[in-house]
Amino acid sequence: MSSHRPFGLPVAAAAVLLLTAAGCSSTDAKASVPVPSPPAEEAAFCQALAKELPDTVAGLERNDPEPDSELTAGWGDAAIVLRCGVPRPEKMTDPQSQGVSVDGVRWMVEQREGGGPRFTSVYRKAYVEVTLDERYVHDAAPLVDLAAPVKTVPCALEPECD
């Protein structure tokens, strides 16, 4: 003789509740990133950059992280995050560090463990950092949409900037 328990409805209700809660928490939450604290001159360059940033990058809509700041911006669900006025990365002194030039802006490339790449502008009066999630592990294409705005940050070392 087998025993059957009527648990279909409570399990189904619990599953719906769990899926609803998971759906709300993942789409409604904004990414949180540390806001840089650059010197006043660099902050002014970053504020000018903020006015030039596009509404979309790599087809992703602008979705700025928390806390709200002119020094940070984001696109997608934290797929692309820009921070302006970050400190000079230690890795820039490494002669083995890798770089890439995208539409006249030079970037140092760092592969982050467990995520996509981090790019930091070089030869500019304020360092601009762009982190990409794992979808962009081998793709610098989002930098194309950010090149013109980053060029608003003046060059620190002529003739290295275009």
JSON list of C-alpha atoms in Angstrom, two decimals:
[
{"chain": "A", "resi": 1, "resn": "MET", "atom": "CA", "xyz": [0.00, 0.00, 0.00]},
{"chain": "A", "resi": 2, "resn": "SER", "atom": "CA", "xyz": [1.40, 3.34, -0.93]},
{"chain": "A", "resi": 3, "resn": "SER", "atom": "CA", "xyz": [0.82, 6.60, 0.79]},
{"chain": "A", "resi": 4, "resn": "HIS", "atom": "CA", "xyz": [0.07, 9.75, -1.24]},
{"chain": "A", "resi": 5, "resn": "ARG", "atom": "CA", "xyz": [0.26, 13.17, 0.31]},
{"chain": "A", "resi": 6, "resn": "PRO", "atom": "CA", "xyz": [-1.54, 16.16, -1.17]},
{"chain": "A", "resi": 7, "resn": "PHE", "atom": "CA", "xyz": [1.42, 18.57, -1.35]},
{"chain": "A", "resi": 8, "resn": "GLY", "atom": "CA", "xyz": [1.02, 19.86, -4.91]},
{"chain": "A", "resi": 9, "resn": "LEU", "atom": "CA", "xyz": [-0.64, 23.17, -4.02]},
{"chain": "A", "resi": 10, "resn": "PRO", "atom": "CA", "xyz": [1.70, 24.24, -1.17]},
{"chain": "A", "resi": 11, "resn": "VAL", "atom": "CA", "xyz": [4.78, 23.33, -3.22]},
{"chain": "A", "resi": 12, "resn": "ALA", "atom": "CA", "xyz": [3.46, 25.19, -6.27]},
{"chain": "A", "resi": 13, "resn": "ALA", "atom": "CA", "xyz": [2.64, 28.26, -4.15]},
{"chain": "A", "resi": 14, "resn": "ALA", "atom": "CA", "xyz": [6.11, 28.19, -2.58]},
{"chain": "A", "resi": 15, "resn": "ALA", "atom": "CA", "xyz": [7.74, 27.89, -6.01]},
{"chain": "A", "resi": 16, "resn": "VAL", "atom": "CA", "xyz": [5.76, 30.86, -7.36]},
{"chain": "A", "resi": 17, "resn": "LEU", "atom": "CA", "xyz": [6.65, 32.91, -4.28]},
{"chain": "A", "resi": 18, "resn": "LEU", "atom": "CA", "xyz": [10.34, 32.02, -4.61]},
{"chain": "A", "resi": 19, "resn": "LEU", "atom": "CA", "xyz": [10.44, 32.86, -8.32]},
{"chain": "A", "resi": 20, "resn": "THR", "atom": "CA", "xyz": [8.64, 36.16, -7.74]},
{"chain": "A", "resi": 21, "resn": "ALA", "atom": "CA", "xyz": [11.05, 37.17, -4.98]},
{"chain": "A", "resi": 22, "resn": "ALA", "atom": "CA", "xyz": [14.08, 36.18, -7.04]},
{"chain": "A", "resi": 23, "resn": "GLY", "atom": "CA", "xyz": [12.78, 38.08, -10.05]},
{"chain": "A", "resi": 24, "resn": "CYS", "atom": "CA", "xyz": [12.24, 41.27, -8.07]},
{"chain": "A", "resi": 25, "resn": "SER", "atom": "CA", "xyz": [15.57, 41.19, -6.32]},
{"chain": "A", "resi": 26, "resn": "SER", "atom": "CA", "xyz": [17.70, 40.61, -9.40]},
{"chain": "A", "resi": 27, "resn": "THR", "atom": "CA", "xyz": [16.14, 43.16, -11.75]},
{"chain": "A", "resi": 28, "resn": "ASP", "atom": "CA", "xyz": [15.27, 45.95, -9.33]},
{"chain": "A", "resi": 29, "resn": "ALA", "atom": "CA", "xyz": [18.59, 46.09, -7.51]},
{"chain": "A", "resi": 30, "resn": "LYS", "atom": "CA", "xyz": [21.19, 48.58, -8.71]},
{"chain": "A", "resi": 31, "resn": "ALA", "atom": "CA", "xyz": [24.87, 47.77, -8.73]},
{"chain": "A", "resi": 32, "resn": "SER", "atom": "CA", "xyz": [26.95, 49.40, -6.03]},
{"chain": "A", "resi": 33, "resn": "VAL", "atom": "CA", "xyz": [30.46, 50.64, -6.79]},
{"chain": "A", "resi": 34, "resn": "PRO", "atom": "CA", "xyz": [32.96, 52.66, -4.79]},
{"chain": "A", "resi": 35, "resn": "VAL", "atom": "CA", "xyz": [33.01, 56.31, -5.80]},
{"chain": "A", "resi": 36, "resn": "PRO", "atom": "CA", "xyz": [36.53, 57.64, -6.41]},
{"chain": "A", "resi": 37, "resn": "SER", "atom": "CA", "xyz": [37.72, 60.72, -4.51]},
{"chain": "A", "resi": 38, "resn": "PRO", "atom": "CA", "xyz": [40.10, 62.50, -6.89]},
{"chain": "A", "resi": 39, "resn": "PRO", "atom": "CA", "xyz": [41.68, 65.92, -6.35]},
{"chain": "A", "resi": 40, "resn": "ALA", "atom": "CA", "xyz": [39.52, 68.90, -7.42]},
{"chain": "A", "resi": 41, "resn": "GLU", "atom": "CA", "xyz": [41.18, 69.36, -10.82]},
{"chain": "A", "resi": 42, "resn": "GLU", "atom": "CA", "xyz": [40.64, 65.70, -11.75]},
{"chain": "A", "resi": 43, "resn": "ALA", "atom": "CA", "xyz": [37.07, 65.81, -10.43]},
{"chain": "A", "resi": 44, "resn": "ALA", "atom": "CA", "xyz": [36.36, 68.75, -12.76]},
{"chain": "A", "resi": 45, "resn": "PHE", "atom": "CA", "xyz": [37.61, 66.72, -15.75]},
{"chain": "A", "resi": 46, "resn": "CYS", "atom": "CA", "xyz": [35.37, 63.84, -14.63]},
{"chain": "A", "resi": 47, "resn": "GLN", "atom": "CA", "xyz": [32.34, 66.11, -14.32]},
{"chain": "A", "resi": 48, "resn": "ALA", "atom": "CA", "xyz": [32.91, 67.30, -17.90]},
{"chain": "A", "resi": 49, "resn": "LEU", "atom": "CA", "xyz": [33.24, 63.67, -19.01]},
{"chain": "A", "resi": 50, "resn": "ALA", "atom": "CA", "xyz": [29.96, 62.77, -17.26]},
{"chain": "A", "resi": 51, "resn": "LYS", "atom": "CA", "xyz": [28.09, 65.30, -19.43]},
{"chain": "A", "resi": 52, "resn": "GLU", "atom": "CA", "xyz": [29.36, 63.57, -22.59]},
{"chain": "A", "resi": 53, "resn": "LEU", "atom": "CA", "xyz": [28.61, 59.94, -21.71]},
{"chain": "A", "resi": 54, "resn": "PRO", "atom": "CA", "xyz": [26.20, 58.15, -24.06]},
{"chain": "A", "resi": 55, "resn": "ASP", "atom": "CA", "xyz": [22.76, 56.77, -23.20]},
{"chain": "A", "resi": 56, "resn": "THR", "atom": "CA", "xyz": [23.74, 53.38, -24.61]},
{"chain": "A", "resi": 57, "resn": "VAL", "atom": "CA", "xyz": [27.01, 51.46, -24.74]},
{"chain": "A", "resi": 58, "resn": "ALA", "atom": "CA", "xyz": [27.31, 48.23, -26.72]},
{"chain": "A", "resi": 59, "resn": "GLY", "atom": "CA", "xyz": [23.52, 48.30, -27.12]},
{"chain": "A", "resi": 60, "resn": "LEU", "atom": "CA", "xyz": [22.95, 48.44, -23.33]},
{"chain": "A", "resi": 61, "resn": "GLU", "atom": "CA", "xyz": [20.87, 51.22, -21.76]},
{"chain": "A", "resi": 62, "resn": "ARG", "atom": "CA", "xyz": [22.36, 53.53, -19.16]},
{"chain": "A", "resi": 63, "resn": "ASN", "atom": "CA", "xyz": [21.79, 52.26, -15.63]},
{"chain": "A", "resi": 64, "resn": "ASP", "atom": "CA", "xyz": [24.04, 54.13, -13.20]},
{"chain": "A", "resi": 65, "resn": "PRO", "atom": "CA", "xyz": [25.24, 52.35, -10.07]},
{"chain": "A", "resi": 66, "resn": "GLU", "atom": "CA", "xyz": [24.64, 53.43, -6.50]},
{"chain": "A", "resi": 67, "resn": "PRO", "atom": "CA", "xyz": [25.51, 55.75, -4.91]},
{"chain": "A", "resi": 68, "resn": "ASP", "atom": "CA", "xyz": [24.60, 58.38, -7.46]},
{"chain": "A", "resi": 69, "resn": "SER", "atom": "CA", "xyz": [27.71, 60.31, -8.54]},
{"chain": "A", "resi": 70, "resn": "GLU", "atom": "CA", "xyz": [29.10, 62.22, -11.52]},
{"chain": "A", "resi": 71, "resn": "LEU", "atom": "CA", "xyz": [32.23, 60.10, -11.09]},
{"chain": "A", "resi": 72, "resn": "THR", "atom": "CA", "xyz": [30.50, 56.80, -11.93]},
{"chain": "A", "resi": 73, "resn": "ALA", "atom": "CA", "xyz": [28.26, 55.50, -14.70]},
{"chain": "A", "resi": 74, "resn": "GLY", "atom": "CA", "xyz": [26.93, 52.16, -15.79]},
{"chain": "A", "resi": 75, "resn": "TRP", "atom": "CA", "xyz": [25.16, 50.39, -18.62]},
{"chain": "A", "resi": 76, "resn": "GLY", "atom": "CA", "xyz": [23.08, 47.24, -18.49]},
{"chain": "A", "resi": 77, "resn": "ASP", "atom": "CA", "xyz": [22.85, 45.36, -15.23]},
{"chain": "A", "resi": 78, "resn": "ALA", "atom": "CA", "xyz": [26.40, 46.39, -14.21]},
{"chain": "A", "resi": 79, "resn": "ALA", "atom": "CA", "xyz": [27.71, 44.79, -17.40]},
{"chain": "A", "resi": 80, "resn": "ILE", "atom": "CA", "xyz": [29.71, 47.96, -18.07]},
{"chain": "A", "resi": 81, "resn": "VAL", "atom": "CA", "xyz": [30.79, 50.31, -15.28]},
{"chain": "A", "resi": 82, "resn": "LEU", "atom": "CA", "xyz": [32.86, 53.49, -15.67]},
{"chain": "A", "resi": 83, "resn": "ARG", "atom": "CA", "xyz": [34.61, 55.26, -12.78]},
{"chain": "A", "resi": 84, "resn": "CYS", "atom": "CA", "xyz": [36.48, 58.50, -13.33]},
{"chain": "A", "resi": 85, "resn": "GLY", "atom": "CA", "xyz": [39.19, 59.87, -11.07]},
{"chain": "A", "resi": 86, "resn": "VAL", "atom": "CA", "xyz": [40.47, 56.52, -9.87]},
{"chain": "A", "resi": 87, "resn": "PRO", "atom": "CA", "xyz": [44.01, 56.31, -8.49]},
{"chain": "A", "resi": 88, "resn": "ARG", "atom": "CA", "xyz": [46.80, 55.29, -10.87]},
{"chain": "A", "resi": 89, "resn": "PRO", "atom": "CA", "xyz": [46.89, 51.49, -10.88]},
{"chain": "A", "resi": 90, "resn": "GLU", "atom": "CA", "xyz": [50.11, 49.94, -9.57]},
{"chain": "A", "resi": 91, "resn": "LYS", "atom": "CA", "xyz": [50.13, 47.67, -12.61]},
{"chain": "A", "resi": 92, "resn": "MET", "atom": "CA", "xyz": [50.91, 50.69, -14.83]},
{"chain": "A", "resi": 93, "resn": "THR", "atom": "CA", "xyz": [54.52, 50.58, -13.66]},
{"chain": "A", "resi": 94, "resn": "ASP", "atom": "CA", "xyz": [54.84, 46.96, -14.80]},
{"chain": "A", "resi": 95, "resn": "PRO", "atom": "CA", "xyz": [56.68, 46.84, -18.13]},
{"chain": "A", "resi": 96, "resn": "GLN", "atom": "CA", "xyz": [54.81, 43.60, -18.87]},
{"chain": "A", "resi": 97, "resn": "SER", "atom": "CA", "xyz": [51.36, 45.21, -18.54]},
{"chain": "A", "resi": 98, "resn": "GLN", "atom": "CA", "xyz": [49.20, 44.98, -21.62]},
{"chain": "A", "resi": 99, "resn": "GLY", "atom": "CA", "xyz": [47.54, 47.82, -23.44]},
{"chain": "A", "resi": 100, "resn": "VAL", "atom": "CA", "xyz": [45.13, 48.50, -26.24]},
{"chain": "A", "resi": 101, "resn": "SER", "atom": "CA", "xyz": [44.25, 51.59, -28.25]},
{"chain": "A", "resi": 102, "resn": "VAL", "atom": "CA", "xyz": [40.60, 52.11, -29.16]},
{"chain": "A", "resi": 103, "resn": "ASP", "atom": "CA", "xyz": [39.61, 55.05, -31.35]},
{"chain": "A", "resi": 104, "resn": "GLY", "atom": "CA", "xyz": [42.51, 57.17, -30.17]},
{"chain": "A", "resi": 105, "resn": "VAL", "atom": "CA", "xyz": [42.27, 56.37, -26.46]},
{"chain": "A", "resi": 106, "resn": "ARG", "atom": "CA", "xyz": [44.96, 54.18, -24.92]},
{"chain": "A", "resi": 107, "resn": "TRP", "atom": "CA", "xyz": [44.01, 51.76, -22.18]},
{"chain": "A", "resi": 108, "resn": "MET", "atom": "CA", "xyz": [45.89, 49.45, -19.85]},
{"chain": "A", "resi": 109, "resn": "VAL", "atom": "CA", "xyz": [44.18, 46.05, -19.71]},
{"chain": "A", "resi": 110, "resn": "GLU", "atom": "CA", "xyz": [43.88, 43.88, -16.61]},
{"chain": "A", "resi": 111, "resn": "GLN", "atom": "CA", "xyz": [42.08, 40.56, -16.45]},
{"chain": "A", "resi": 112, "resn": "ARG", "atom": "CA", "xyz": [40.07, 40.33, -13.25]},
{"chain": "A", "resi": 113, "resn": "GLU", "atom": "CA", "xyz": [39.74, 37.00, -11.54]},
{"chain": "A", "resi": 114, "resn": "GLY", "atom": "CA", "xyz": [36.18, 35.73, -11.84]},
{"chain": "A", "resi": 115, "resn": "GLY", "atom": "CA", "xyz": [35.05, 38.54, -14.12]},
{"chain": "A", "resi": 116, "resn": "GLY", "atom": "CA", "xyz": [35.69, 40.39, -17.31]},
{"chain": "A", "resi": 117, "resn": "PRO", "atom": "CA", "xyz": [38.49, 42.82, -18.07]},
{"chain": "A", "resi": 118, "resn": "ARG", "atom": "CA", "xyz": [39.25, 46.16, -16.46]},
{"chain": "A", "resi": 119, "resn": "PHE", "atom": "CA", "xyz": [40.56, 48.96, -18.68]},
{"chain": "A", "resi": 120, "resn": "THR", "atom": "CA", "xyz": [42.22, 52.09, -17.30]},
{"chain": "A", "resi": 121, "resn": "SER", "atom": "CA", "xyz": [42.95, 55.05, -19.54]},
{"chain": "A", "resi": 122, "resn": "VAL", "atom": "CA", "xyz": [46.56, 56.15, -19.79]},
{"chain": "A", "resi": 123, "resn": "TYR", "atom": "CA", "xyz": [48.16, 59.50, -20.65]},
{"chain": "A", "resi": 124, "resn": "ARG", "atom": "CA", "xyz": [45.09, 61.46, -19.41]},
{"chain": "A", "resi": 125, "resn": "LYS", "atom": "CA", "xyz": [44.93, 64.05, -16.61]},
{"chain": "A", "resi": 126, "resn": "ALA", "atom": "CA", "xyz": [42.38, 61.88, -14.81]},
{"chain": "A", "resi": 127, "resn": "TYR", "atom": "CA", "xyz": [42.34, 58.08, -14.88]},
{"chain": "A", "resi": 128, "resn": "VAL", "atom": "CA", "xyz": [39.15, 56.57, -16.25]},
{"chain": "A", "resi": 129, "resn": "GLU", "atom": "CA", "xyz": [38.43, 52.94, -15.37]},
{"chain": "A", "resi": 130, "resn": "VAL", "atom": "CA", "xyz": [35.98, 50.77, -17.29]},
{"chain": "A", "resi": 131, "resn": "THR", "atom": "CA", "xyz": [35.10, 47.32, -15.99]},
{"chain": "A", "resi": 132, "resn": "LEU", "atom": "CA", "xyz": [33.26, 44.83, -18.13]},
{"chain": "A", "resi": 133, "resn": "ASP", "atom": "CA", "xyz": [31.53, 41.69, -16.93]},
{"chain": "A", "resi": 134, "resn": "GLU", "atom": "CA", "xyz": [32.37, 38.17, -18.07]},
{"chain": "A", "resi": 135, "resn": "ARG", "atom": "CA", "xyz": [30.40, 38.59, -21.32]},
{"chain": "A", "resi": 136, "resn": "TYR", "atom": "CA", "xyz": [33.25, 40.81, -22.51]},
{"chain": "A", "resi": 137, "resn": "VAL", "atom": "CA", "xyz": [36.17, 38.65, -21.37]},
{"chain": "A", "resi": 138, "resn": "HIS", "atom": "CA", "xyz": [37.73, 38.86, -24.87]},
{"chain": "A", "resi": 139, "resn": "ASP", "atom": "CA", "xyz": [35.96, 41.97, -26.18]},
{"chain": "A", "resi": 140, "resn": "ALA", "atom": "CA", "xyz": [36.92, 45.63, -25.95]},
{"chain": "A", "resi": 141, "resn": "ALA", "atom": "CA", "xyz": [34.08, 46.75, -28.25]},
{"chain": "A", "resi": 142, "resn": "PRO", "atom": "CA", "xyz": [32.25, 48.73, -25.52]},
{"chain": "A", "resi": 143, "resn": "LEU", "atom": "CA", "xyz": [35.26, 51.08, -25.42]},
{"chain": "A", "resi": 144, "resn": "VAL", "atom": "CA", "xyz": [34.37, 52.30, -28.92]},
{"chain": "A", "resi": 145, "resn": "ASP", "atom": "CA", "xyz": [31.25, 54.00, -27.53]},
{"chain": "A", "resi": 146, "resn": "LEU", "atom": "CA", "xyz": [33.26, 55.54, -24.68]},
{"chain": "A", "resi": 147, "resn": "ALA", "atom": "CA", "xyz": [36.29, 56.79, -26.64]},
{"chain": "A", "resi": 148, "resn": "ALA", "atom": "CA", "xyz": [34.93, 60.20, -27.69]},
{"chain": "A", "resi": 149, "resn": "PRO", "atom": "CA", "xyz": [33.72, 61.10, -24.18]},
{"chain": "A", "resi": 150, "resn": "VAL", "atom": "CA", "xyz": [37.01, 59.95, -22.60]},
{"chain": "A", "resi": 151, "resn": "LYS", "atom": "CA", "xyz": [38.86, 62.21, -25.01]},
{"chain": "A", "resi": 152, "resn": "THR", "atom": "CA", "xyz": [37.28, 65.17, -23.16]},
{"chain": "A", "resi": 153, "resn": "VAL", "atom": "CA", "xyz": [39.74, 64.41, -20.36]},
{"chain": "A", "resi": 154, "resn": "PRO", "atom": "CA", "xyz": [42.84, 66.36, -21.44]},
{"chain": "A", "resi": 155, "resn": "CYS", "atom": "CA", "xyz": [46.01, 64.59, -22.42]},
{"chain": "A", "resi": 156, "resn": "ALA", "atom": "CA", "xyz": [48.72, 64.59, -19.78]},
{"chain": "A", "resi": 157, "resn": "LEU", "atom": "CA", "xyz": [51.55, 63.58, -22.05]},
{"chain": "A", "resi": 158, "resn": "GLU", "atom": "CA", "xyz": [51.70, 65.05, -25.55]},
{"chain": "A", "resi": 159, "resn": "PRO", "atom": "CA", "xyz": [52.00, 63.65, -28.22]},
{"chain": "A", "resi": 160, "resn": "GLU", "atom": "CA", "xyz": [50.81, 60.34, -26.73]},
{"chain": "A", "resi": 161, "resn": "CYS", "atom": "CA", "xyz": [47.14, 61.30, -27.07]},
{"chain": "A", "resi": 162, "resn": "ASP", "atom": "CA", "xyz": [45.40, 61.84, -30.36]}
]
